Amino acid sequence: MRYSVSEWTKSGSPWVWLNAGAVAICVIMVVGLLGLIAIRGLAHFWPADVLQATYTHDQNRRIMGEMVQQEMVPAEQLRGAGVQVEEGVEAMRRDLLKVGNRDFLPADFFWAMDDWVVDKTYPEMIMAAERLEWGNFYGYLREVRENGETVARHDGYDKSDAYMEVWDEFQRRIDRVLDIRDQILEIEKHKIGSINYEIERLRLKERSLELKQSTDADAYAEIEARRAELNADYEVLQQDLIELYGRINRDSFTAEIADGREVEIDIAKVVRAFLPNNMGTGDKLVHYGAKLWEFLSDEPREANTEGGIFPAIFGTVMMVILMSVLVTPFGVVAAVYLREYATQGFITRLIRIAVNNLAGVPSIVYGVFGLGFFVYFLGGSIDDLFFPEAKPAPTFGTGGLMWASITLALLTVPVVIVATEEGLARIPRSVREGSLALGATKFETLMKVVLPMASPAMMTGVILAIARAAGEVAPLMLVGVVKLAPSLPLDGNYPFLHLDQKFMHLGFHIYDVGFQSPNVEAARPLVYATAFLLVVVIALLNFSAIAIRNHLREKYKALEM
């Protein structure tokens, strides 16, 4: 039996196929975008081979570095830039090379016309070293020094036993430096940090006594005694630091860079060194895993263009958790009142319209409101009432984790209200009536029957709230996020969770690295990597909430039946 076009259209089949095609296209676009971000970001951690070549455009000078990018440039554009292009050539290829050595060369990236790069080789003994500052270093290792005296030296360019002896000695010195650096970090960040934190608490306690005009001599004496103990501990740690810094600055190495100069660098500045052209696939996989773990677990360095982003991951997750804890009860209570208790009339409809409109307010408006009301008004009032001893330095009267979480909770509460209301509306009236008929009060019916059955809808609202809030940046720039936080908002110092402390955020980190970085080329791969990680973090948070929702749905399925 054949259908005419009009009958086929009326049957709805074309719209089904159209919707299916649109969904398929959207899925392909999303997967493609995530794939692009993942490839460009995660490829950054792979140890690329280091090229050595002659650059004929600049007096046949030797260059060495990583090939980062290649592109075709139209001949007209090159002629406009003063580049000589042969007739009939429509485009030429140019290469972006990462030559590193920012402290010895004019720039660590430069574009080179591929035709001017000749004699390309990949020598096995070219060294790549990651440093705490000045970016990567590329060159030939020449000697290792201890207190200025040569310990091992080799002047060749080919792989040999003598060179590997120097290299092994260099690696042993790097391992020693890394061990000492961990000891210094433990003392500076944890032990001395805890002492400074407690000394500051003693100062505030003493200032509080002064403001109260207290004459309690025992309280003052106790403060002074404790301060003396802390100062004594600090002096001991300071002596340990002086000894460790003397040990870590003992060793150095010299290397030959591309222009033939031999330069000396302290090994204390080296994070890791490797021979990329001499590494097999297994070695590169191990190196890739170490770099990826550093990215996930370490702190940033070099204006956020090197190192890791763990503080940003921690700050993002902590803020989302606090936001969820705050938004869920308020959103659920508001939805329950509107659906179960409020008289369904003009005022209730007006409130629902207002709630729906709040969901469409630009996020920056919430940021301005949070800055004015939460930070300046509430925070300033809290400082006046509870922290007068800390003034004029603000405690809660400045941006921090708490105000950022509350601002985002305010931003996402309409989503939770709407989702919870929809869940409450789907519960049959007979369920409520049956509970009341069995002798339960309205409140007992609500708490033991209605809300458990509506809990999957509540979790749906929380999922949508997390999806929106985790990627927000504009309001956070006004209420607490910073480029680099000196410490995490959760640590071992009382009261352990510091809600007044500023924090880092993945979304703001992407903005800062992508648009505020002084080294754009070095920052670009980290923008992709951080963006991909932000998507992964949001997905993990959402999947956790979805798992809870599915569990609740299965648990209360019998009630629905």
PDB file of C-alpha atoms in Angstrom, residues 38-48 66 68 98 109 130 136 287-288 291 295 305-307 521-529:
ATOM      1  CA  ALA A  38      41.259  16.648  23.866  1.00  0.00           C
ATOM      2  CA  ILE A  39      43.722  16.107  21.012  1.00  0.00           C
ATOM      3  CA  ARG A  40      45.107  19.647  21.093  1.00  0.00           C
ATOM      4  CA  GLY A  41      45.292  19.728  24.851  1.00  0.00           C
ATOM      5  CA  LEU A  42      46.516  16.259  25.763  1.00  0.00           C
ATOM      6  CA  ALA A  43      49.073  16.154  22.931  1.00  0.00           C
ATOM      7  CA  HIS A  44      50.934  18.957  24.718  1.00  0.00           C
ATOM      8  CA  PHE A  45      52.276  16.513  27.309  1.00  0.00           C
ATOM      9  CA  TRP A  46      53.841  14.154  24.764  1.00  0.00           C
ATOM     10  CA  PRO A  47      57.663  14.562  24.584  1.00  0.00           C
ATOM     11  CA  ALA A  48      58.142  15.866  21.029  1.00  0.00           C
ATOM     12  CA  GLU A  66      60.234  21.489  18.836  1.00  0.00           C
ATOM     13  CA  VAL A  68      54.723  23.051  17.177  1.00  0.00           C
ATOM     14  CA  LYS A  98      59.538  26.264  20.125  1.00  0.00           C
ATOM     15  CA  PHE A 109      58.865  30.769  19.811  1.00  0.00           C
ATOM     16  CA  GLU A 130      61.932  21.820  32.064  1.00  0.00           C
ATOM     17  CA  ASN A 136      62.180  24.959  28.498  1.00  0.00           C
ATOM     18  CA  HIS A 287      57.140  10.586  30.517  1.00  0.00           C
ATOM     19  CA  TYR A 288      53.640  11.376  29.237  1.00  0.00           C
ATOM     20  CA  LYS A 291      53.554  15.063  32.830  1.00  0.00           C
ATOM     21  CA  PHE A 295      49.222  18.676  35.372  1.00  0.00           C
ATOM     22  CA  THR A 305      51.679  28.484  31.597  1.00  0.00           C
ATOM     23  CA  GLU A 306      53.592  25.583  33.166  1.00  0.00           C
ATOM     24  CA  GLY A 307      53.077  23.111  35.970  1.00  0.00           C
ATOM     25  CA  GLU A 521      52.092  30.408  22.234  1.00  0.00           C
ATOM     26  CA  ALA A 522      53.142  28.604  25.410  1.00  0.00           C
ATOM     27  CA  ALA A 523      49.704  29.073  26.951  1.00  0.00           C
ATOM     28  CA  ARG A 524      47.582  27.883  24.015  1.00  0.00           C
ATOM     29  CA  PRO A 525      47.947  24.099  24.634  1.00  0.00           C
ATOM     30  CA  LEU A 526      47.092  24.561  28.315  1.00  0.00           C
ATOM     31  CA  VAL A 527      43.891  26.379  27.346  1.00  0.00           C
ATOM     32  CA  TYR A 528      42.732  23.283  25.450  1.00  0.00           C
ATOM     33  CA  ALA A 529      43.895  20.908  28.199  1.00  0.00           C
TER      34      ALA A 529
END
